[in-house]
Amino acid sequence: MAIKFRGVDFLEFDSLLTDEERLVRDTTRKFIEDNLIPIIEECNRAGRFPSELVKPMADLGLYGASLKGYGCAGMSNVEYGLVMQELERGDSGVRSFVSVHSSLAMYPIYAFGSDEQKQSWLPVMQTGEKIGCFGLTEPDFGSNPGGMRTHAKKSGKEYVLNGEKMWITSGSIADVAIIWAKAEDEDNNIRGFLVETDRPGFRAEDIHGKWSLRASVTSSLSLQDVHIPESNLLPKTGGLKSPLMCLSQARYGIGWGAIGAAMACYDCALQYSLFRKQFHDQPIASHQLVQEKLTWMISEITKAQLLALQVGRLKDKDKAGPQHISMSKRNNVWMALECARMARDILGANGIADEYPIFRHMANLESVKTYEGTHDIHTLIIGQSVTGIDAF
């Protein structure tokens, strides 16, 4: 039984948005309804990334949407957040693809690249002709990226890169990888490098057997004596701060995206509870325990909407700090995962069937809770902000 999404707005949230923001949200929502919702369960079953949507999403202006110039849409951060919300309402894996391509591949070129690098890569990435990935996490270093072992050795007018990266979204379909490595000639200072994926010594292998983000490509990367010209160094990178700035961009989008997944689960559970009857031929929505669950869900979604919007407004004024973005990512993903679990509970056995989107969202959100900074890492980022004491 198909349940069509109706929207979730308990507190007149839409009244806080501009006409342009609502237009961006509604346009993306229609695209997801028309193009992703009909195929996502098949993609999830098959473990298939819907590559047929790469070009249509580019045509909609979703890649590098908040960047200025180079063919990018130049959206505000709030508009970009609403795009992420609707993409993840469709599927976390598809939102991850757009988020990584935009915030973790295009953004570092935009923020740290030379004019030549920007002109060469950003226009073709905006149109989806070239796809990017972001290589920071390693098999032994996730929450502690500063411990990375990947290194770059200067050799004449080249760099030679060696190392391994893990859990890389879009790794095997990317044309360029933003690789973070310790530069040996700079006392192991962390720098960013543009590495074309067809260079000898570069290998990407997909990670199979995932029970989460099945509609997303996740890869391991291996770099064995990969030679790149010195012009592929992102000149404005320096230290761990550079990749963390990129992560802030991605984490911001996740804070919005998680709301979309929560909205999908809540609206499905609400509609289901109104037609599913049990005990005296009454809909289960009439039972106190079900109402308590729905009340918790809509309350937390509403609070998450307001949190994400305020962080977006601050970001549009260049006032959003990492701690604000951490609060949005930490709270909203936790909230969304709890909503998915409660929604599954309301649907009972039907909650595990992919006739409904709930279990897929729940499985996806388990990964979202971990990547781009775990729930615990964001706890410590906020804790450091309020106490002034670094607990890492």
Tab-separated table of C-alpha atoms in Angstrom:
chain	number	residue	atom	x	y	z
A	1	MET	CA	0.000	0.000	0.000
A	2	ALA	CA	1.616	3.242	-1.164
A	3	ILE	CA	1.501	6.167	1.233
A	4	LYS	CA	2.159	9.516	-0.447
A	5	PHE	CA	4.075	12.126	1.549
A	6	ARG	CA	1.862	15.059	2.548
A	7	GLY	CA	4.365	17.420	4.164
A	8	VAL	CA	5.051	18.024	7.847
A	9	ASP	CA	4.480	21.474	9.341
A	10	PHE	CA	2.986	21.621	12.837
A	11	LEU	CA	4.042	25.146	13.846
A	12	GLU	CA	3.602	27.070	10.569
A	13	PHE	CA	7.282	26.569	9.798
A	14	ASP	CA	6.651	27.577	6.193
A	15	SER	CA	5.754	31.073	7.380
A	16	LEU	CA	9.377	31.498	8.452
A	17	LEU	CA	10.614	30.841	4.922
A	18	THR	CA	10.828	33.277	2.026
A	19	ASP	CA	9.018	32.672	-1.247
A	20	GLU	CA	12.354	31.722	-2.835
A	21	GLU	CA	13.118	29.220	-0.081
A	22	ARG	CA	9.735	27.555	-0.409
A	23	LEU	CA	10.143	27.419	-4.192
A	24	VAL	CA	13.516	25.668	-3.901
A	25	ARG	CA	12.080	23.215	-1.356
A	26	ASP	CA	8.959	22.479	-3.378
A	27	THR	CA	10.863	22.088	-6.655
A	28	THR	CA	13.236	19.578	-5.072
A	29	ARG	CA	10.324	17.812	-3.378
A	30	LYS	CA	8.540	17.350	-6.696
A	31	PHE	CA	11.710	16.056	-8.322
A	32	ILE	CA	12.145	13.480	-5.555
A	33	GLU	CA	8.498	12.421	-5.716
A	34	ASP	CA	8.565	12.050	-9.487
A	35	ASN	CA	12.027	10.554	-9.992
A	36	LEU	CA	13.427	8.914	-6.862
A	37	ILE	CA	10.475	7.613	-4.850
A	38	PRO	CA	9.288	5.284	-7.664
A	39	ILE	CA	12.693	3.550	-7.922
A	40	ILE	CA	14.363	3.849	-4.521
A	41	GLU	CA	13.132	0.580	-3.027
A	42	GLU	CA	14.396	-1.335	-6.074
A	43	CYS	CA	17.735	0.482	-5.795
A	44	ASN	CA	17.944	-0.343	-2.100
A	45	ARG	CA	17.164	-4.019	-2.691
A	46	ALA	CA	19.746	-4.288	-5.464
A	47	GLY	CA	22.365	-2.164	-3.731
A	48	ARG	CA	22.318	0.095	-6.785
A	49	PHE	CA	23.128	3.791	-6.971
A	50	PRO	CA	20.537	5.514	-9.222
A	51	SER	CA	23.119	6.922	-11.613
A	52	GLU	CA	20.356	7.858	-14.046
A	53	LEU	CA	19.542	10.784	-11.730
A	54	VAL	CA	23.043	12.308	-11.805
A	55	LYS	CA	22.385	14.484	-14.859
A	56	PRO	CA	18.799	15.478	-13.943
A	57	MET	CA	19.988	16.613	-10.504
A	58	ALA	CA	22.687	18.688	-12.196
A	59	ASP	CA	20.071	20.217	-14.489
A	60	LEU	CA	18.141	21.207	-11.372
A	61	GLY	CA	21.205	23.072	-10.057
A	62	LEU	CA	21.760	20.831	-7.022
A	63	TYR	CA	25.553	20.457	-7.316
A	64	GLY	CA	27.563	23.120	-5.520
A	65	ALA	CA	24.221	24.852	-5.055
A	66	SER	CA	25.432	27.311	-2.405
A	67	LEU	CA	28.604	28.286	-4.293
A	68	LYS	CA	28.831	31.501	-6.288
A	69	GLY	CA	29.889	31.525	-9.938
A	70	TYR	CA	31.210	28.697	-12.146
A	71	GLY	CA	27.659	27.899	-13.219
A	72	CYS	CA	26.541	27.183	-9.633
A	73	ALA	CA	23.084	28.179	-8.422
A	74	GLY	CA	24.287	30.564	-5.711
A	75	MET	CA	21.604	29.464	-3.260
A	76	SER	CA	21.514	30.722	0.297
A	77	ASN	CA	22.524	28.257	2.990
A	78	VAL	CA	18.891	27.908	4.065
A	79	GLU	CA	17.847	27.087	0.503
A	80	TYR	CA	20.667	24.558	0.245
A	81	GLY	CA	19.558	23.028	3.553
A	82	LEU	CA	16.007	22.617	2.308
A	83	VAL	CA	17.383	20.831	-0.770
A	84	MET	CA	19.262	18.431	1.511
A	85	GLN	CA	16.078	17.867	3.531
A	86	GLU	CA	14.123	16.799	0.479
A	87	LEU	CA	16.925	14.639	-0.924
A	88	GLU	CA	17.222	12.708	2.332
A	89	ARG	CA	13.466	12.407	2.599
A	90	GLY	CA	13.947	10.387	-0.553
A	91	ASP	CA	17.029	8.506	0.619
A	92	SER	CA	20.110	9.203	2.717
A	93	GLY	CA	22.352	7.623	0.093
A	94	VAL	CA	21.239	10.026	-2.620
A	95	ARG	CA	21.603	12.994	-0.272
A	96	SER	CA	25.087	11.685	0.599
A	97	PHE	CA	26.061	11.638	-3.059
A	98	VAL	CA	24.995	15.263	-3.605
A	99	SER	CA	26.410	16.361	-0.260
A	100	VAL	CA	29.837	14.805	-0.841
A	101	HIS	CA	30.066	16.010	-4.433
A	102	SER	CA	29.058	19.543	-3.412
A	103	SER	CA	30.407	20.123	0.100
A	104	LEU	CA	33.403	17.800	0.186
A	105	ALA	CA	34.654	17.893	-3.418
A	106	MET	CA	33.506	21.155	-5.013
A	107	TYR	CA	33.760	23.248	-1.844
A	108	PRO	CA	37.457	22.542	-1.110
A	109	ILE	CA	38.323	23.445	-4.717
A	110	TYR	CA	36.237	26.609	-4.329
A	111	ALA	CA	37.699	27.528	-0.933
A	112	PHE	CA	41.307	26.360	-1.236
A	113	GLY	CA	41.979	26.013	-4.951
A	114	SER	CA	43.839	28.198	-7.430
A	115	ASP	CA	41.949	30.140	-10.084
A	116	GLU	CA	43.113	27.601	-12.646
A	117	GLN	CA	41.851	24.680	-10.532
A	118	LYS	CA	38.492	26.365	-10.032
A	119	GLN	CA	38.045	27.128	-13.719
A	120	SER	CA	39.128	23.630	-14.694
A	121	TRP	CA	36.983	21.617	-12.286
A	122	LEU	CA	34.002	23.518	-10.889
A	123	PRO	CA	32.001	24.097	-14.106
A	124	VAL	CA	32.205	20.430	-15.168
A	125	MET	CA	31.410	19.267	-11.635
A	126	GLN	CA	28.413	21.562	-11.490
A	127	THR	CA	27.009	19.981	-14.653
A	128	GLY	CA	27.706	16.469	-13.392
A	129	GLU	CA	30.178	15.755	-16.200
A	130	LYS	CA	32.831	15.095	-13.575
A	131	ILE	CA	32.151	13.561	-10.149
A	132	GLY	CA	34.234	14.143	-7.030
A	133	CYS	CA	34.927	12.306	-3.792
A	134	PHE	CA	36.674	13.207	-0.523
A	135	GLY	CA	39.481	11.098	0.917
A	136	LEU	CA	40.090	11.818	4.590
A	137	THR	CA	39.019	8.784	6.644
A	138	GLU	CA	41.462	5.871	6.772
A	139	PRO	CA	41.059	2.258	7.910
A	140	ASP	CA	42.605	3.102	11.294
A	141	PHE	CA	41.695	6.792	11.574
A	142	GLY	CA	38.120	8.038	11.537
A	143	SER	CA	37.330	10.238	14.513
A	144	ASN	CA	41.044	11.078	14.768
A	145	PRO	CA	41.871	12.167	11.209
A	146	GLY	CA	45.045	13.906	12.349
A	147	GLY	CA	46.600	10.475	12.807
A	148	MET	CA	46.393	9.731	9.076
A	149	ARG	CA	49.221	7.755	7.500
A	150	THR	CA	48.706	8.861	3.894
A	151	HIS	CA	51.699	10.958	2.896
A	152	ALA	CA	52.877	13.038	-0.037
A	153	LYS	CA	56.538	13.241	-0.974
A	154	LYS	CA	57.837	16.071	-3.139
A	155	SER	CA	59.856	14.844	-6.120
A	156	GLY	CA	60.955	17.600	-8.471
A	157	LYS	CA	57.810	19.255	-9.807
A	158	GLU	CA	55.623	16.354	-8.682
A	159	TYR	CA	54.165	14.875	-5.544
A	160	VAL	CA	54.124	11.128	-4.974
A	161	LEU	CA	51.204	9.964	-2.825
A	162	ASN	CA	50.943	6.746	-0.847
A	163	GLY	CA	48.210	5.651	1.532
A	164	GLU	CA	44.788	4.088	2.069
A	165	LYS	CA	41.390	5.721	2.510
A	166	MET	CA	38.196	4.023	3.694
A	167	TRP	CA	34.424	4.559	3.671
A	168	ILE	CA	34.624	6.972	0.759
A	169	THR	CA	31.284	7.933	-0.788
A	170	SER	CA	31.359	7.784	-4.611
A	171	GLY	CA	34.969	6.566	-4.615
A	172	SER	CA	34.669	4.199	-7.568
A	173	ILE	CA	32.550	6.520	-9.722
A	174	ALA	CA	34.560	9.699	-9.084
A	175	ASP	CA	36.717	11.406	-11.691
A	176	VAL	CA	38.675	13.337	-9.079
A	177	ALA	CA	39.449	12.655	-5.439
A	178	ILE	CA	40.277	15.329	-2.872
A	179	ILE	CA	42.990	13.473	-0.996
A	180	TRP	CA	44.268	14.707	2.336
A	181	ALA	CA	47.835	13.714	3.096
A	182	LYS	CA	50.798	14.690	5.235
A	183	ALA	CA	53.354	16.591	3.158
A	184	GLU	CA	56.798	15.248	4.061
A	185	ASP	CA	58.563	18.394	2.861
A	186	GLU	CA	56.396	20.544	5.159
A	187	ASP	CA	57.078	18.709	8.418
A	188	ASN	CA	54.036	16.470	7.802
A	189	ASN	CA	51.616	19.378	7.547
A	190	ILE	CA	48.244	18.153	6.236
A	191	ARG	CA	47.527	19.385	2.701
A	192	GLY	CA	44.809	18.734	0.155
A	193	PHE	CA	45.571	17.325	-3.290
A	194	LEU	CA	43.529	16.943	-6.469
A	195	VAL	CA	44.036	13.373	-7.657
A	196	GLU	CA	42.505	12.306	-10.943
A	197	THR	CA	41.254	8.775	-10.429
A	198	ASP	CA	42.662	7.458	-13.715
A	199	ARG	CA	46.259	8.039	-12.597
A	200	PRO	CA	48.491	4.947	-12.348
A	201	GLY	CA	48.620	3.592	-8.813
A	202	PHE	CA	45.168	4.864	-7.844
A	203	ARG	CA	42.624	2.140	-7.135
A	204	ALA	CA	39.051	2.315	-5.830
A	205	GLU	CA	37.129	-0.775	-4.741
A	206	ASP	CA	33.511	-0.803	-3.638
A	207	ILE	CA	32.577	-1.982	-0.155
A	208	HIS	CA	29.942	-4.696	-0.417
A	209	GLY	CA	27.692	-6.304	2.182
A	210	LYS	CA	26.311	-3.024	3.548
A	211	TRP	CA	22.962	-3.110	5.320
A	212	SER	CA	22.871	0.704	5.246
A	213	LEU	CA	23.171	3.322	2.477
A	214	ARG	CA	22.629	0.572	-0.050
A	215	ALA	CA	21.681	3.062	-2.768
A	216	SER	CA	25.013	4.834	-2.325
A	217	VAL	CA	28.471	3.908	-3.626
A	218	THR	CA	30.929	3.422	-0.754
A	219	SER	CA	34.538	2.613	-1.544
A	220	SER	CA	38.041	2.096	-0.281
A	221	LEU	CA	40.868	3.979	-1.981
A	222	SER	CA	44.438	2.841	-2.408
A	223	LEU	CA	47.244	5.126	-3.550
A	224	GLN	CA	50.500	3.411	-4.414
A	225	ASP	CA	53.160	5.759	-5.764
A	226	VAL	CA	50.569	7.986	-7.417
A	227	HIS	CA	52.355	10.819	-9.238
A	228	ILE	CA	50.595	14.169	-9.577
A	229	PRO	CA	51.966	17.522	-10.745
A	230	GLU	CA	52.692	20.068	-8.040
A	231	SER	CA	49.945	22.185	-9.596
A	232	ASN	CA	47.454	19.653	-8.164
A	233	LEU	CA	48.191	20.811	-4.629
A	234	LEU	CA	45.293	22.882	-3.271
A	235	PRO	CA	47.428	25.933	-2.445
A	236	LYS	CA	45.328	27.430	0.341
A	237	THR	CA	45.098	24.233	2.415
A	238	GLY	CA	47.154	23.943	5.567
A	239	GLY	CA	46.706	21.728	8.602
A	240	LEU	CA	43.712	19.769	9.840
A	241	LYS	CA	41.612	22.927	9.867
A	242	SER	CA	41.176	22.741	6.085
A	243	PRO	CA	39.417	19.351	5.867
A	244	LEU	CA	37.434	20.198	9.018
A	245	MET	CA	36.108	23.304	7.258
A	246	CYS	CA	34.894	21.015	4.491
A	247	LEU	CA	33.283	18.702	7.031
A	248	SER	CA	31.436	21.663	8.529
A	249	GLN	CA	29.822	22.275	5.145
A	250	ALA	CA	28.733	18.644	4.906
A	251	ARG	CA	27.598	18.411	8.521
A	252	TYR	CA	25.427	21.465	8.027
A	253	GLY	CA	23.603	19.726	5.174
A	254	ILE	CA	23.183	16.559	7.230
A	255	GLY	CA	21.465	18.549	9.982
A	256	TRP	CA	18.787	19.423	7.439
A	257	GLY	CA	18.798	16.086	5.656
A	258	ALA	CA	17.994	14.112	8.789
A	259	ILE	CA	14.815	16.149	9.200
A	260	GLY	CA	13.685	14.902	5.810
A	261	ALA	CA	14.133	11.270	6.825
A	262	ALA	CA	12.273	11.932	10.085
A	263	MET	CA	9.425	13.639	8.235
A	264	ALA	CA	9.072	10.682	5.887
A	265	CYS	CA	8.882	8.221	8.786
A	266	TYR	CA	6.495	10.335	10.856
A	267	ASP	CA	4.067	11.049	8.021
A	268	CYS	CA	4.029	7.395	6.996
A	269	ALA	CA	3.371	6.266	10.587
A	270	LEU	CA	0.655	8.882	11.084
A	271	GLN	CA	-1.224	7.921	7.941
A	272	TYR	CA	-0.827	4.222	8.710
A	273	SER	CA	-2.158	4.679	12.247
A	274	LEU	CA	-5.293	6.328	10.907
A	275	PHE	CA	-6.323	3.448	8.643
A	276	ARG	CA	-4.903	0.450	10.556
A	277	LYS	CA	-7.628	-0.861	12.886
A	278	GLN	CA	-7.184	-2.967	15.996
A	279	PHE	CA	-9.368	-3.549	19.051
A	280	HIS	CA	-13.076	-2.729	18.646
A	281	ASP	CA	-12.545	-1.863	14.976
A	282	GLN	CA	-10.888	1.424	15.923
A	283	PRO	CA	-7.840	2.956	14.195
A	284	ILE	CA	-4.700	2.489	16.268
A	285	ALA	CA	-4.304	6.290	16.175
A	286	SER	CA	-7.068	6.354	18.800
A	287	HIS	CA	-4.869	4.542	21.329
A	288	GLN	CA	-2.988	6.553	23.921
A	289	LEU	CA	0.376	4.832	23.441
A	290	VAL	CA	0.338	5.438	19.685
A	291	GLN	CA	-0.608	9.073	20.200
A	292	GLU	CA	2.263	9.454	22.653
A	293	LYS	CA	4.715	8.230	20.004
A	294	LEU	CA	3.302	10.516	17.329
A	295	THR	CA	3.379	13.454	19.746
A	296	TRP	CA	7.037	12.826	20.567
A	297	MET	CA	7.898	12.592	16.889
A	298	ILE	CA	6.174	15.775	15.746
A	299	SER	CA	7.517	17.710	18.732
A	300	GLU	CA	11.115	16.679	18.023
A	301	ILE	CA	10.779	17.265	14.283
A	302	THR	CA	9.431	20.755	14.940
A	303	LYS	CA	12.302	21.588	17.285
A	304	ALA	CA	14.786	20.218	14.745
A	305	GLN	CA	13.285	22.387	11.999
A	306	LEU	CA	13.743	25.497	14.112
A	307	LEU	CA	17.294	24.515	15.070
A	308	ALA	CA	18.319	23.878	11.468
A	309	LEU	CA	16.711	27.100	10.281
A	310	GLN	CA	18.470	29.227	12.901
A	311	VAL	CA	21.844	27.644	12.115
A	312	GLY	CA	21.146	28.310	8.434
A	313	ARG	CA	20.263	31.935	9.117
A	314	LEU	CA	23.477	32.318	11.130
A	315	LYS	CA	25.461	30.643	8.346
A	316	ASP	CA	24.039	33.076	5.807
A	317	LYS	CA	25.431	35.865	8.025
A	318	ASP	CA	28.807	34.080	8.436
A	319	LYS	CA	28.026	33.684	12.136
A	320	ALA	CA	27.602	29.899	12.384
A	321	GLY	CA	30.414	28.228	14.296
A	322	PRO	CA	31.400	24.549	14.229
A	323	GLN	CA	29.663	24.105	17.580
A	324	HIS	CA	26.352	25.315	16.131
A	325	ILE	CA	26.640	22.937	13.185
A	326	SER	CA	27.606	20.109	15.553
A	327	MET	CA	24.458	20.722	17.602
A	328	SER	CA	22.297	20.563	14.498
A	329	LYS	CA	23.936	17.400	13.171
A	330	ARG	CA	24.027	15.676	16.564
A	331	ASN	CA	20.479	16.486	17.648
A	332	ASN	CA	18.722	16.084	14.330
A	333	VAL	CA	20.251	12.754	13.341
A	334	TRP	CA	19.567	11.322	16.790
A	335	MET	CA	16.012	12.627	16.573
A	336	ALA	CA	15.506	11.158	13.107
A	337	LEU	CA	16.777	7.730	14.129
A	338	GLU	CA	14.448	7.687	17.124
A	339	CYS	CA	11.551	8.741	14.869
A	340	ALA	CA	12.354	5.889	12.492
A	341	ARG	CA	12.381	3.396	15.356
A	342	MET	CA	9.074	4.681	16.758
A	343	ALA	CA	7.502	4.683	13.305
A	344	ARG	CA	8.613	1.087	12.778
A	345	ASP	CA	7.032	0.233	16.108
A	346	ILE	CA	3.712	1.818	15.079
A	347	LEU	CA	3.665	-0.168	11.841
A	348	GLY	CA	4.461	-3.385	13.680
A	349	ALA	CA	5.509	-6.189	11.321
A	350	ASN	CA	4.683	-4.007	8.310
A	351	GLY	CA	7.461	-1.690	9.475
A	352	ILE	CA	10.129	-4.086	8.249
A	353	ALA	CA	8.673	-4.399	4.732
A	354	ASP	CA	9.947	-2.159	1.963
A	355	GLU	CA	6.404	-1.466	0.915
A	356	TYR	CA	7.008	1.338	3.393
A	357	PRO	CA	10.182	3.488	3.617
A	358	ILE	CA	10.706	3.277	7.364
A	359	PHE	CA	13.163	0.409	7.797
A	360	ARG	CA	15.293	1.728	4.923
A	361	HIS	CA	15.488	5.132	6.593
A	362	MET	CA	16.249	3.521	9.946
A	363	ALA	CA	19.128	1.488	8.513
A	364	ASN	CA	20.478	4.499	6.632
A	365	LEU	CA	20.353	6.734	9.689
A	366	GLU	CA	22.529	4.312	11.624
A	367	SER	CA	25.315	5.280	9.213
A	368	VAL	CA	24.421	8.966	9.192
A	369	LYS	CA	24.720	8.970	12.991
A	370	THR	CA	28.311	7.778	12.595
A	371	TYR	CA	29.740	9.558	9.578
A	372	GLU	CA	30.835	13.199	9.358
A	373	GLY	CA	31.582	13.055	13.074
A	374	THR	CA	29.958	10.552	15.396
A	375	HIS	CA	27.287	11.497	17.924
A	376	ASP	CA	29.942	11.317	20.656
A	377	ILE	CA	32.462	13.467	18.770
A	378	HIS	CA	29.856	16.184	18.272
A	379	THR	CA	29.046	15.924	21.985
A	380	LEU	CA	32.666	16.772	22.745
A	381	ILE	CA	32.744	19.617	20.219
A	382	ILE	CA	29.752	21.213	21.932
A	383	GLY	CA	31.223	20.414	25.349
A	384	GLN	CA	34.490	22.150	24.438
A	385	SER	CA	32.523	25.178	23.236
A	386	VAL	CA	30.548	25.613	26.457
A	387	THR	CA	33.359	24.759	28.922
A	388	GLY	CA	36.431	25.955	27.074
A	389	ILE	CA	38.077	22.613	27.843
A	390	ASP	CA	39.124	20.245	25.050
A	391	ALA	CA	38.232	16.672	26.045
A	392	PHE	CA	39.728	15.015	22.956
